[in-house]
Coordinates of C-alpha atoms and ligand atoms in Angstrom, one line a residue:
Chain A
M1 CA -55.2 -4.5 30.3
G2 CA -53.3 -4.2 27.0
R3 CA -52.6 -6.5 24.2
K4 CA -50.4 -9.5 23.6
V5 CA -48.9 -8.5 20.2
W6 CA -47.4 -5.1 19.3
M7 CA -45.6 -3.8 16.2
I8 CA -43.2 -1.0 15.4
S9 CA -42.3 -0.2 11.8
A10 CA -40.2 3.0 12.2
G11 CA -37.2 1.8 14.1
R12 CA -33.8 3.4 13.4
I13 CA -31.2 4.0 16.1
P14 CA -29.2 7.2 15.5
L15 CA -25.5 6.5 15.1
R16 CA -24.0 9.6 16.7
S17 CA -24.4 10.8 20.3
T18 CA -23.3 14.1 21.9
G19 CA -22.6 14.5 25.6
R20 CA -21.7 12.1 28.4
E21 CA -23.2 8.7 28.1
P22 CA -25.3 6.7 29.0
E23 CA -27.8 9.5 29.7
N24 CA -27.1 11.2 26.4
T25 CA -26.7 8.1 24.2
S26 CA -28.9 8.3 21.1
R27 CA -31.3 5.5 21.3
D28 CA -34.5 3.7 20.5
E29 CA -36.3 2.5 23.6
L30 CA -39.1 0.0 24.2
C31 CA -41.3 1.2 27.1
F32 CA -43.3 -1.6 28.6
L33 CA -46.2 -1.4 31.0
N34 CA -47.5 -4.6 32.7
V35 CA -50.5 -3.8 34.9
G36 CA -51.3 -7.5 35.4
Y37 CA -50.4 -9.8 38.3
R38 CA -48.3 -12.2 36.2
E39 CA -44.8 -11.6 34.9
A40 CA -44.8 -10.8 31.2
Q41 CA -42.5 -13.0 29.1
V42 CA -41.8 -10.9 26.0
K43 CA -40.2 -12.0 22.7
V44 CA -39.0 -9.3 20.4
T45 CA -38.2 -10.0 16.7
L46 CA -36.5 -7.4 14.6
F47 CA -37.2 -7.1 10.8
Y48 CA -34.9 -5.5 8.2
A49 CA -35.1 -4.3 4.6
D50 CA -32.5 -6.6 3.2
R51 CA -32.1 -9.7 5.4
E52 CA -34.0 -12.3 7.4
P53 CA -35.5 -11.3 10.8
V54 CA -33.4 -11.7 13.9
G55 CA -34.8 -12.9 17.3
P56 CA -36.3 -13.7 19.6
Y57 CA -34.8 -11.3 22.1
K58 CA -36.3 -12.4 25.4
L59 CA -37.3 -9.9 28.1
D60 CA -39.2 -10.2 31.3
I61 CA -41.5 -7.5 32.6
P62 CA -42.3 -8.0 36.3
P63 CA -46.0 -7.9 37.3
R64 CA -47.5 -4.4 38.0
R65 CA -44.3 -2.7 36.7
I66 CA -42.9 -0.7 33.9
R67 CA -39.6 -1.4 32.2
R68 CA -37.6 0.5 29.6
V69 CA -35.2 -1.4 27.3
R70 CA -32.8 0.3 24.9
V71 CA -32.9 -1.5 21.6
N72 CA -29.2 -0.4 21.3
N73 CA -28.4 -2.7 24.3
L74 CA -30.0 -5.9 22.9
I75 CA -27.3 -8.4 22.3
N76 CA -28.8 -11.9 22.4
P77 CA -29.0 -13.3 19.8
E78 CA -27.4 -10.4 18.0
A79 CA -26.5 -6.7 18.4
P80 CA -29.0 -4.6 16.2
P81 CA -27.1 -2.4 13.8
L82 CA -27.3 1.4 14.5
D83 CA -28.3 3.8 11.7
T84 CA -30.4 1.1 10.0
D85 CA -34.1 0.9 9.4
Y86 CA -35.9 -1.9 11.3
G87 CA -39.3 -3.0 12.4
A88 CA -40.2 -5.0 15.5
V89 CA -42.8 -7.5 16.5
I90 CA -43.3 -7.8 20.2
E91 CA -45.1 -10.8 21.5
S92 CA -46.1 -11.3 25.2
N93 CA -47.7 -14.2 27.1
V94 CA -49.9 -11.7 28.9
P95 CA -51.5 -8.4 27.9
I96 CA -49.1 -5.4 28.1
V97 CA -48.8 -1.9 26.7
V98 CA -45.8 -1.0 24.6
Q99 CA -44.6 2.5 23.7
F100 CA -41.6 3.3 21.6
E101 CA -39.4 6.3 22.2
R102 CA -36.4 7.7 20.2
T103 CA -33.8 10.0 21.8
D104 CA -31.5 11.6 19.2
T105 CA -28.5 13.5 20.6
S106 CA -26.6 13.7 17.3
E107 CA -27.1 17.4 17.4
S108 CA -26.2 19.0 20.7
K109 CA -29.8 19.7 21.5
P110 CA -31.5 16.3 22.2
A111 CA -34.7 15.5 20.3
M112 CA -37.2 13.0 21.7
S113 CA -40.0 11.4 19.8
P114 CA -42.4 9.1 21.8
M115 CA -44.5 6.9 19.6
M116 CA -47.2 4.3 20.3
A117 CA -46.5 0.9 19.0
F118 CA -49.3 -0.7 16.9
A119 CA -51.4 -3.3 18.7
T120 CA -53.2 -6.2 17.1
Chain B
M1 CA -17.2 -38.4 8.1
S2 CA -19.3 -35.7 9.7
E3 CA -18.2 -32.1 9.9
W4 CA -16.5 -30.9 13.1
S5 CA -17.3 -27.4 14.4
N6 CA -15.8 -25.3 17.2
W7 CA -18.1 -23.7 19.8
S8 CA -18.8 -20.5 17.9
G9 CA -19.1 -22.2 14.5
S10 CA -16.3 -20.1 13.0
V11 CA -13.9 -23.1 12.5
R12 CA -15.3 -26.1 10.5
F13 CA -13.7 -29.0 8.9
T14 CA -14.2 -32.7 8.1
P15 CA -11.5 -35.0 9.3
A16 CA -11.0 -38.3 7.5
A17 CA -11.4 -40.2 10.8
V18 CA -12.2 -39.4 14.4
V19 CA -10.5 -41.9 16.7
V20 CA -11.4 -42.5 20.3
P21 CA -8.5 -44.6 21.8
E22 CA -9.2 -46.8 24.9
N23 CA -5.7 -46.5 26.3
E24 CA -2.1 -45.1 25.9
E25 CA -0.9 -48.1 23.9
E26 CA -3.7 -47.7 21.3
L27 CA -3.1 -44.0 21.1
A28 CA 0.7 -44.6 20.6
R29 CA -0.1 -47.1 17.8
I30 CA -2.5 -44.6 16.1
I31 CA 0.3 -41.9 16.1
R32 CA 3.0 -44.2 14.9
R33 CA 0.8 -45.4 12.0
A34 CA -0.1 -41.8 11.1
G35 CA 3.6 -40.9 11.1
D36 CA 4.3 -43.8 8.7
E37 CA 1.5 -42.7 6.4
K38 CA 2.4 -39.0 6.6
Q39 CA -0.9 -38.1 8.1
T40 CA -1.7 -35.2 10.5
V41 CA -3.0 -36.0 14.0
R42 CA -4.8 -33.4 16.1
V43 CA -6.5 -33.8 19.4
S44 CA -9.5 -31.8 20.4
G45 CA -10.7 -30.8 23.9
A46 CA -14.1 -29.2 24.1
G47 CA -13.6 -27.2 20.8
H48 CA -13.8 -23.8 22.6
S49 CA -10.8 -22.3 20.8
S50 CA -11.6 -20.1 17.8
T51 CA -8.3 -20.6 16.0
P52 CA -8.0 -23.8 13.8
L53 CA -5.7 -25.5 16.3
V54 CA -7.5 -28.8 16.1
Q55 CA -8.2 -28.8 12.3
T56 CA -6.9 -31.8 10.3
P57 CA -7.8 -33.4 7.0
D58 CA -6.7 -36.7 8.5
I59 CA -7.1 -38.0 12.1
L60 CA -8.8 -36.2 14.9
V61 CA -8.3 -37.8 18.4
S62 CA -11.0 -37.6 21.0
M63 CA -9.7 -38.3 24.6
K64 CA -13.1 -39.0 26.0
N65 CA -12.1 -42.4 27.3
F66 CA -9.3 -40.8 29.3
N67 CA -11.4 -39.5 32.1
G68 CA -11.1 -39.0 35.9
F69 CA -8.9 -39.2 38.9
V70 CA -5.6 -41.2 38.9
A71 CA -3.7 -40.4 42.1
R72 CA -2.9 -37.9 44.8
D73 CA 0.4 -36.9 46.4
G74 CA 0.0 -34.1 48.9
A75 CA -1.4 -31.1 47.0
T76 CA -0.6 -32.7 43.7
I77 CA -3.4 -34.5 41.8
A78 CA -2.9 -36.7 38.8
I79 CA -5.9 -36.7 36.5
R80 CA -6.5 -38.4 33.1
G81 CA -5.7 -36.3 30.0
G82 CA -9.3 -36.1 28.6
T83 CA -11.0 -34.9 31.8
M84 CA -13.4 -32.0 31.4
L85 CA -12.8 -28.9 33.6
T86 CA -16.1 -29.1 35.4
E87 CA -15.4 -32.7 36.4
A88 CA -11.8 -31.9 37.3
N89 CA -13.0 -29.1 39.6
E90 CA -15.3 -31.6 41.4
I91 CA -12.5 -34.1 41.8
F92 CA -10.2 -31.4 43.2
L93 CA -12.9 -30.4 45.7
E94 CA -13.5 -33.9 46.8
H95 CA -9.8 -33.8 47.9
G96 CA -10.2 -30.4 49.5
L97 CA -8.1 -28.8 46.7
A98 CA -8.7 -26.3 43.9
L99 CA -7.1 -24.4 41.0
E100 CA -5.9 -21.0 42.2
N101 CA -8.0 -19.3 39.5
L102 CA -10.3 -20.0 36.6
G103 CA -11.5 -18.3 33.5
D104 CA -15.0 -17.2 32.6
V105 CA -16.3 -20.7 31.9
D106 CA -15.5 -24.2 33.0
L107 CA -16.7 -25.9 29.8
Q108 CA -13.3 -26.7 28.4
A109 CA -11.3 -29.9 28.7
L110 CA -8.6 -29.4 31.4
A111 CA -5.8 -30.3 28.8
G112 CA -7.4 -27.9 26.3
A113 CA -7.5 -25.0 28.7
I114 CA -3.9 -25.6 29.8
G115 CA -2.9 -26.1 26.2
T116 CA -3.6 -22.5 25.2
G117 CA -2.7 -20.8 28.5
T118 CA -6.3 -20.1 29.6
H119 CA -6.4 -17.5 32.4
G120 CA -8.8 -15.7 34.7
T121 CA -8.1 -12.4 36.3
G122 CA -6.1 -11.2 39.3
R123 CA -2.9 -9.2 39.6
N124 CA -1.2 -12.0 41.6
L125 CA -2.8 -15.0 39.9
R126 CA -1.2 -17.0 37.1
T127 CA -2.7 -18.9 34.2
M128 CA -4.2 -22.3 34.7
S129 CA -1.2 -23.8 32.9
N130 CA 1.1 -23.0 35.8
H131 CA -0.5 -25.7 37.9
L132 CA 1.1 -28.3 35.6
V133 CA 4.0 -30.0 37.4
G134 CA 4.2 -33.2 35.4
G135 CA 2.3 -35.7 33.4
R136 CA 2.4 -38.3 30.6
L137 CA 2.0 -37.7 26.9
V138 CA 2.4 -39.6 23.7
N139 CA 4.7 -37.7 21.4
G140 CA 4.9 -37.5 17.6
K141 CA 7.1 -40.6 17.5
G142 CA 4.5 -42.6 19.3
E143 CA 6.6 -42.8 22.5
I144 CA 5.1 -42.4 26.0
V145 CA 6.9 -39.6 27.8
D146 CA 6.6 -39.2 31.6
F147 CA 7.9 -35.8 32.8
S148 CA 8.0 -33.7 35.9
I149 CA 9.1 -30.2 36.8
K150 CA 11.7 -31.7 39.2
D151 CA 13.4 -33.9 36.6
D152 CA 12.6 -31.9 33.4
P153 CA 12.0 -28.3 34.3
D154 CA 12.5 -27.0 30.8
F155 CA 10.3 -29.6 29.2
T156 CA 7.6 -28.8 31.7
L157 CA 7.8 -25.1 31.0
A158 CA 7.4 -25.9 27.3
A159 CA 4.5 -28.4 28.0
R160 CA 2.5 -25.9 30.1
V161 CA 1.4 -24.0 26.9
A162 CA 2.0 -26.2 23.9
L163 CA -1.1 -26.2 21.8
G164 CA -1.0 -30.0 21.6
T165 CA 2.3 -29.9 19.6
L166 CA 4.6 -31.8 21.9
G167 CA 2.2 -34.7 22.3
I168 CA -1.2 -35.8 23.5
F169 CA -1.6 -35.7 27.3
T170 CA -2.8 -38.9 28.7
E171 CA -2.3 -37.7 32.3
L172 CA -1.8 -34.3 33.9
R173 CA -0.3 -33.7 37.3
L174 CA -1.4 -30.5 38.9
K175 CA -0.1 -28.8 42.0
L176 CA -3.2 -27.3 43.6
V177 CA -4.1 -25.0 46.5
P178 CA -6.4 -25.7 49.4
A179 CA -10.1 -25.3 48.4
F180 CA -11.4 -21.9 49.2
H181 CA -14.6 -19.8 49.1
L182 CA -14.9 -16.5 47.2
H183 CA -17.4 -13.7 47.6
R184 CA -18.3 -12.5 44.1
K185 CA -19.8 -9.0 43.5
E186 CA -20.8 -7.3 40.3
W187 CA -21.0 -3.6 40.2
C188 CA -22.2 -1.0 37.7
T189 CA -20.5 2.3 37.1
H190 CA -19.3 4.7 34.4
I191 CA -16.2 3.7 32.5
E192 CA -14.4 6.9 33.3
D193 CA -14.9 6.3 37.1
C194 CA -13.5 2.8 36.6
M195 CA -10.4 4.0 34.7
V196 CA -9.6 6.7 37.2
N197 CA -9.6 4.1 39.9
L198 CA -8.3 1.2 38.0
D199 CA -5.0 0.7 39.8
K200 CA -6.7 0.7 43.2
L201 CA -9.4 -1.7 42.0
I202 CA -6.8 -4.1 40.7
A203 CA -4.7 -3.8 43.9
S204 CA -7.5 -4.1 46.4
N205 CA -9.3 -7.2 45.1
R206 CA -8.0 -10.7 44.7
N207 CA -9.8 -11.0 41.3
F208 CA -10.9 -7.9 39.5
D209 CA -12.0 -7.3 35.9
F210 CA -14.3 -5.0 34.1
Y211 CA -16.4 -5.0 31.0
W212 CA -16.9 -1.8 29.0
Y213 CA -20.2 -1.5 27.1
P214 CA -19.4 0.4 23.9
R215 CA -23.0 1.4 23.3
S216 CA -23.5 3.2 26.6
D217 CA -20.0 3.9 28.1
E218 CA -21.0 2.0 31.2
A219 CA -18.8 -0.5 32.9
K220 CA -19.5 -3.7 34.9
L221 CA -16.9 -4.4 37.6
R222 CA -16.4 -7.9 38.9
T223 CA -14.7 -8.4 42.2
L224 CA -13.9 -11.7 43.9
N225 CA -12.4 -11.9 47.4
I226 CA -11.9 -14.3 50.2
P227 CA -15.0 -13.7 52.3
G228 CA -14.4 -10.9 54.8
T229 CA -11.6 -9.3 52.7
G230 CA -11.7 -6.8 49.9
P231 CA -13.5 -3.4 49.8
K232 CA -17.1 -3.4 51.2
D233 CA -18.1 -0.4 49.1
I234 CA -17.0 1.2 45.9
P235 CA -18.3 4.8 46.3
Y236 CA -18.9 5.5 42.6
A237 CA -20.5 2.1 41.8
W238 CA -23.6 0.2 42.9
C239 CA -23.6 -3.5 43.6
Q240 CA -26.0 -5.3 41.4
K241 CA -25.4 -9.0 42.4
E242 CA -23.4 -10.9 44.9
R243 CA -22.8 -14.5 45.7
T244 CA -20.5 -16.6 47.9
G245 CA -19.4 -20.2 47.3
W246 CA -16.5 -22.5 46.3
S247 CA -14.1 -20.8 43.8
G248 CA -15.1 -23.4 41.2
D249 CA -18.7 -22.5 41.6
V250 CA -18.5 -18.7 41.6
I251 CA -15.7 -17.8 39.2
P252 CA -17.1 -19.4 36.0
R253 CA -20.5 -18.5 34.6
S254 CA -22.5 -20.1 31.9
R255 CA -22.6 -18.7 28.4
G256 CA -25.4 -19.1 26.1
N257 CA -24.9 -16.4 23.5
K258 CA -22.2 -17.5 20.9
F259 CA -19.4 -15.1 20.1
D260 CA -16.0 -14.9 18.5
E261 CA -13.2 -13.2 20.3
I262 CA -9.8 -11.6 19.9
E263 CA -7.7 -11.2 23.1
Y264 CA -4.2 -9.9 23.6
W265 CA -1.8 -9.9 26.6
L266 CA -0.1 -6.6 27.2
P267 CA 2.6 -5.5 29.6
I268 CA 0.4 -4.4 32.6
E269 CA 1.4 -0.8 32.4
N270 CA 0.3 -0.6 28.8
G271 CA -3.2 -1.8 29.5
P272 CA -4.9 1.5 30.3
P273 CA -3.5 3.6 27.3
C274 CA -4.2 0.7 24.9
F275 CA -7.7 0.3 26.3
E276 CA -8.4 4.0 25.9
E277 CA -7.3 4.0 22.3
I278 CA -9.5 1.0 21.5
R279 CA -12.4 2.5 23.3
Q280 CA -12.1 5.6 21.1
R281 CA -11.7 3.6 17.9
I282 CA -14.7 1.5 18.6
K283 CA -16.9 4.5 19.3
D284 CA -15.6 6.3 16.2
V285 CA -15.7 3.4 13.7
H286 CA -17.4 0.2 15.0
R287 CA -20.3 1.2 17.1
K288 CA -22.7 0.8 14.2
D289 CA -22.3 -3.0 14.3
V290 CA -20.5 -3.8 17.5
G291 CA -22.6 -4.1 20.7
W292 CA -20.6 -6.7 22.7
R293 CA -18.7 -5.5 25.7
V294 CA -14.9 -5.3 25.9
L295 CA -13.2 -7.3 28.7
Y296 CA -10.2 -6.1 30.7
R297 CA -8.3 -8.5 33.0
T298 CA -4.9 -8.8 34.7
V299 CA -2.7 -11.9 35.1
A300 CA 0.6 -12.4 37.0
A301 CA 3.9 -13.1 35.2
D302 CA 5.0 -16.7 34.7
E303 CA 7.7 -18.8 33.1
A304 CA 5.9 -21.0 30.6
M305 CA 7.7 -20.6 27.3
L306 CA 4.7 -19.7 25.2
S307 CA 2.6 -18.2 27.9
G308 CA 1.1 -14.8 27.0
A309 CA 2.3 -13.7 30.5
Y310 CA 5.8 -15.0 30.1
G311 CA 8.2 -12.8 32.0
R312 CA 5.7 -10.0 32.5
A313 CA 2.7 -9.1 34.6
S314 CA -0.1 -8.6 32.1
A315 CA -3.3 -6.8 31.3
T316 CA -5.5 -8.6 28.8
I317 CA -8.0 -6.9 26.6
S318 CA -10.6 -8.9 24.6
M319 CA -13.1 -7.8 22.0
H320 CA -16.2 -10.0 21.3
H321 CA -18.6 -10.1 18.5
N322 CA -21.8 -12.1 18.0
A323 CA -20.9 -15.3 16.2
S324 CA -23.7 -14.7 13.6
L325 CA -22.1 -11.4 12.5
P326 CA -18.9 -11.0 10.5
H327 CA -16.0 -10.3 12.9
D328 CA -13.0 -10.2 10.6
A329 CA -13.0 -6.5 9.7
F330 CA -13.5 -5.4 13.3
F331 CA -10.8 -7.7 14.7
R332 CA -8.3 -6.8 12.0
D333 CA -8.9 -3.1 12.6
I334 CA -8.4 -3.4 16.3
E335 CA -5.4 -5.8 16.3
P336 CA -2.7 -3.1 15.4
Y337 CA -3.7 -1.2 18.6
L338 CA -2.9 -4.3 20.6
T339 CA 0.4 -5.1 18.8
K340 CA 1.5 -1.5 19.0
Y341 CA 1.5 -1.8 22.8
G342 CA 3.6 -5.0 22.8
G343 CA 0.6 -7.4 22.8
R344 CA 0.8 -11.2 22.5
P345 CA -2.3 -12.9 21.1
H346 CA -4.2 -15.5 23.1
W347 CA -3.5 -18.8 21.3
G348 CA -7.1 -19.9 21.5
K349 CA -8.8 -16.8 20.1
K350 CA -8.8 -15.0 16.8
H351 CA -5.6 -13.2 15.7
Y352 CA -3.8 -12.6 12.5
Q353 CA -0.1 -13.1 13.5
T354 CA 2.4 -15.5 11.9
A355 CA 5.7 -17.0 13.0
T356 CA 7.8 -14.0 11.9
N357 CA 6.1 -11.7 14.3
L358 CA 5.4 -14.2 17.0
K359 CA 9.0 -15.3 17.5
Q360 CA 9.9 -11.7 18.5
L361 CA 7.4 -11.8 21.3
Y362 CA 8.6 -14.8 23.2
P363 CA 12.2 -14.8 24.5
R364 CA 12.3 -18.6 24.7
W365 CA 10.6 -19.2 21.3
D366 CA 13.6 -21.0 19.8
H367 CA 14.0 -23.2 22.9
F368 CA 10.3 -24.2 22.6
Q369 CA 10.6 -25.0 18.9
G370 CA 13.7 -27.2 19.6
I371 CA 11.7 -29.2 22.2
R372 CA 8.8 -29.4 19.8
R373 CA 10.9 -30.7 17.0
S374 CA 12.6 -33.3 19.3
M375 CA 9.1 -34.5 20.3
D376 CA 7.7 -34.5 16.8
P377 CA 10.5 -34.6 14.3
E378 CA 8.2 -35.5 11.4
G379 CA 5.6 -32.9 12.2
V380 CA 2.7 -35.4 12.8
F381 CA 1.0 -32.8 15.0
M382 CA 1.5 -29.9 12.6
N383 CA -1.5 -28.8 10.6
A384 CA -1.4 -26.0 8.0
Y385 CA -2.4 -23.4 10.6
L386 CA 0.2 -24.4 13.2
R387 CA 2.8 -24.2 10.4
T388 CA 1.9 -20.5 9.8
I389 CA 2.3 -19.6 13.5
F390 CA 5.4 -21.8 14.3
E391 CA 7.4 -22.0 11.1
E392 CA 8.6 -19.0 9.2
G393 CA 7.6 -19.2 5.5
Ligands
FAD1 C1 -17.3 -19.2 26.0 C2 -15.8 -19.2 26.1 C3 -15.2 -18.6 27.3 C4 -13.8 -18.6 27.4 N1 -13.3 -18.0 28.5 C5 -11.9 -17.9 28.5 C6 -11.3 -17.3 29.6 O1 -12.0 -16.8 30.5 N2 -9.9 -17.2 29.7 C7 -9.2 -17.7 28.7 O2 -8.0 -17.5 28.7 N3 -9.7 -18.3 27.6 C8 -11.1 -18.4 27.5 N4 -11.6 -19.1 26.5 C9 -10.7 -19.8 25.5 C10 -10.6 -21.2 25.9 O3 -10.3 -21.4 27.3 C11 -9.4 -21.8 25.2 O4 -9.5 -21.7 23.8 C12 -9.2 -23.3 25.5 O5 -8.0 -23.8 24.9 C13 -10.3 -24.2 25.0 O6 -10.2 -25.5 25.6 P1 -10.9 -26.7 24.9 O7 -10.9 -27.8 25.9 O8 -12.1 -26.3 24.2 O9 -9.7 -27.1 23.8 P2 -9.7 -27.1 22.3 O10 -10.1 -25.7 21.8 O11 -10.5 -28.2 21.7 O12 -8.1 -27.3 22.1 C14 -7.2 -26.3 22.5 C15 -5.8 -26.9 22.3 O13 -5.6 -27.9 23.3 C16 -5.1 -29.0 22.7 N5 -5.5 -30.2 23.5 C17 -6.7 -30.6 23.8 N6 -6.7 -31.7 24.5 C18 -5.4 -32.1 24.6 C19 -4.7 -33.2 25.1 N7 -5.3 -34.2 25.8 N8 -3.3 -33.3 25.0 C20 -2.7 -32.3 24.4 N9 -3.3 -31.2 23.8 C21 -4.6 -31.1 23.9 C22 -5.7 -29.0 21.3 O14 -5.0 -29.8 20.4 C23 -5.6 -27.5 21.0 O15 -4.3 -27.2 20.5 C24 -13.0 -19.1 26.3 C25 -13.6 -19.7 25.2 C26 -15.0 -19.7 25.1 C27 -15.6 -20.3 23.9

């Protein structure tokens, strides 16, 4: 169940956070669902407005599990800049489902906006 | 000639020649000829330093033919001057011996790691350089010098951290400790819990360090202890991983992701306030671009003249940045927080100090420079960068 390629075009990690972290860190999160019986090997490539894409960021999603990954915490090959527009292409070796969620705590009242990634 | 690059890619140059001598006599001839022709000779280890220590427009020496075991005398092993650290660790273990401590990787040349005072972590553990009790080198006059701590204590204390400026080691003699197992654990916690308990964590573990993650305020604690010793639990942290094995197998880890790094040695009591200021500064100013963790370690005091831990127990703090991203503005902005607390830069990592400041930081600076000039009066081993850190302009 799911698809092997997903896309996100509205990425932008808010710079400021309010409150104790990590629970209150402003963030973009990739939320993966792998209902299959094989581990999903996922490659994420980030696209920017004014420079070449960066990636792949490699992630594993165990079989029959969900996994949330903060885009803020990606580091290999490069830390994504905060407060910068980006898009993402997510490619997996097996079908998965990807959702995308932003938590913005720059104002003291956190705002959350879950979004579906676009599947091809 | 092809371009030479260090591990991270931030130091690049093209030497006129790379020479790979077969033996000491050939190396001595190369150095004498270079002296006659006013050329600069530098020797490279594994190129893991990110300062241009090995840069030369002229002759770069590779010691890859100087490899392996020479002799054993009790706990002292003589090893050839180009041996890589992974291989040296294997040789030591075959003899039931080990280095007391190691850094985060074992990919350096042994002489390269010793040459910049490479260290691991542990309140009672000294840098790798302190194992050096003697050896052989070819100095800047092309002479072969055999030295030992017994006969030449001052020379040995200079040679322990010398950035390849006294001569090129053809043999290193290291006094080791019996081989030992360590139990390594990695724990996750919040940075504030780590800092409140820092003294206890440092005191109750043989090796302790932590990483702070600037984009989440979490910390990873690493503890290594002789199996059966050290705390079983850390109430405010959860153990993520553990492993037991020979020290040489469990202390270093492999590193795939390339980075540049600035690291300073501080008097141990200045570590926590300095770290807290840096933490705040990174959160306030650098979090947009900086995602790499900050590493905090401790090292015991020693007597090597140019050691970062000379005469004082130290805390070390290092900032990393992805090698593909510009690091200069970040490191330059953080450095004053490190110097303000009496920090000394790691010789193999980025810093922006020159001789005028550096000489204030090392009580035996002049003594070292005197020994260096006697070994290399014509400055065959001095490149442009070394002149900026050793000679006042
Ligand atoms: C991934 C990574 C992890 C690291 N981890 C740590 C760590 O945990 N702790 C720490 O303190 N440092 C660490 N460092 C820094 C590293 O240990 C030092 O920069 C070390 O000097 C590199 O050794 P090298 O063999 O690559 O030597 P190079 O960088 O090639 O040379 C270092 C110096 O040694 C001299 N030299 C080399 N061979 C000889 C010889 N035969 N005779 C005389 N002089 C010689 C060179 O001329 C030069 O001045 C790390 C670096 C990297 C890239």
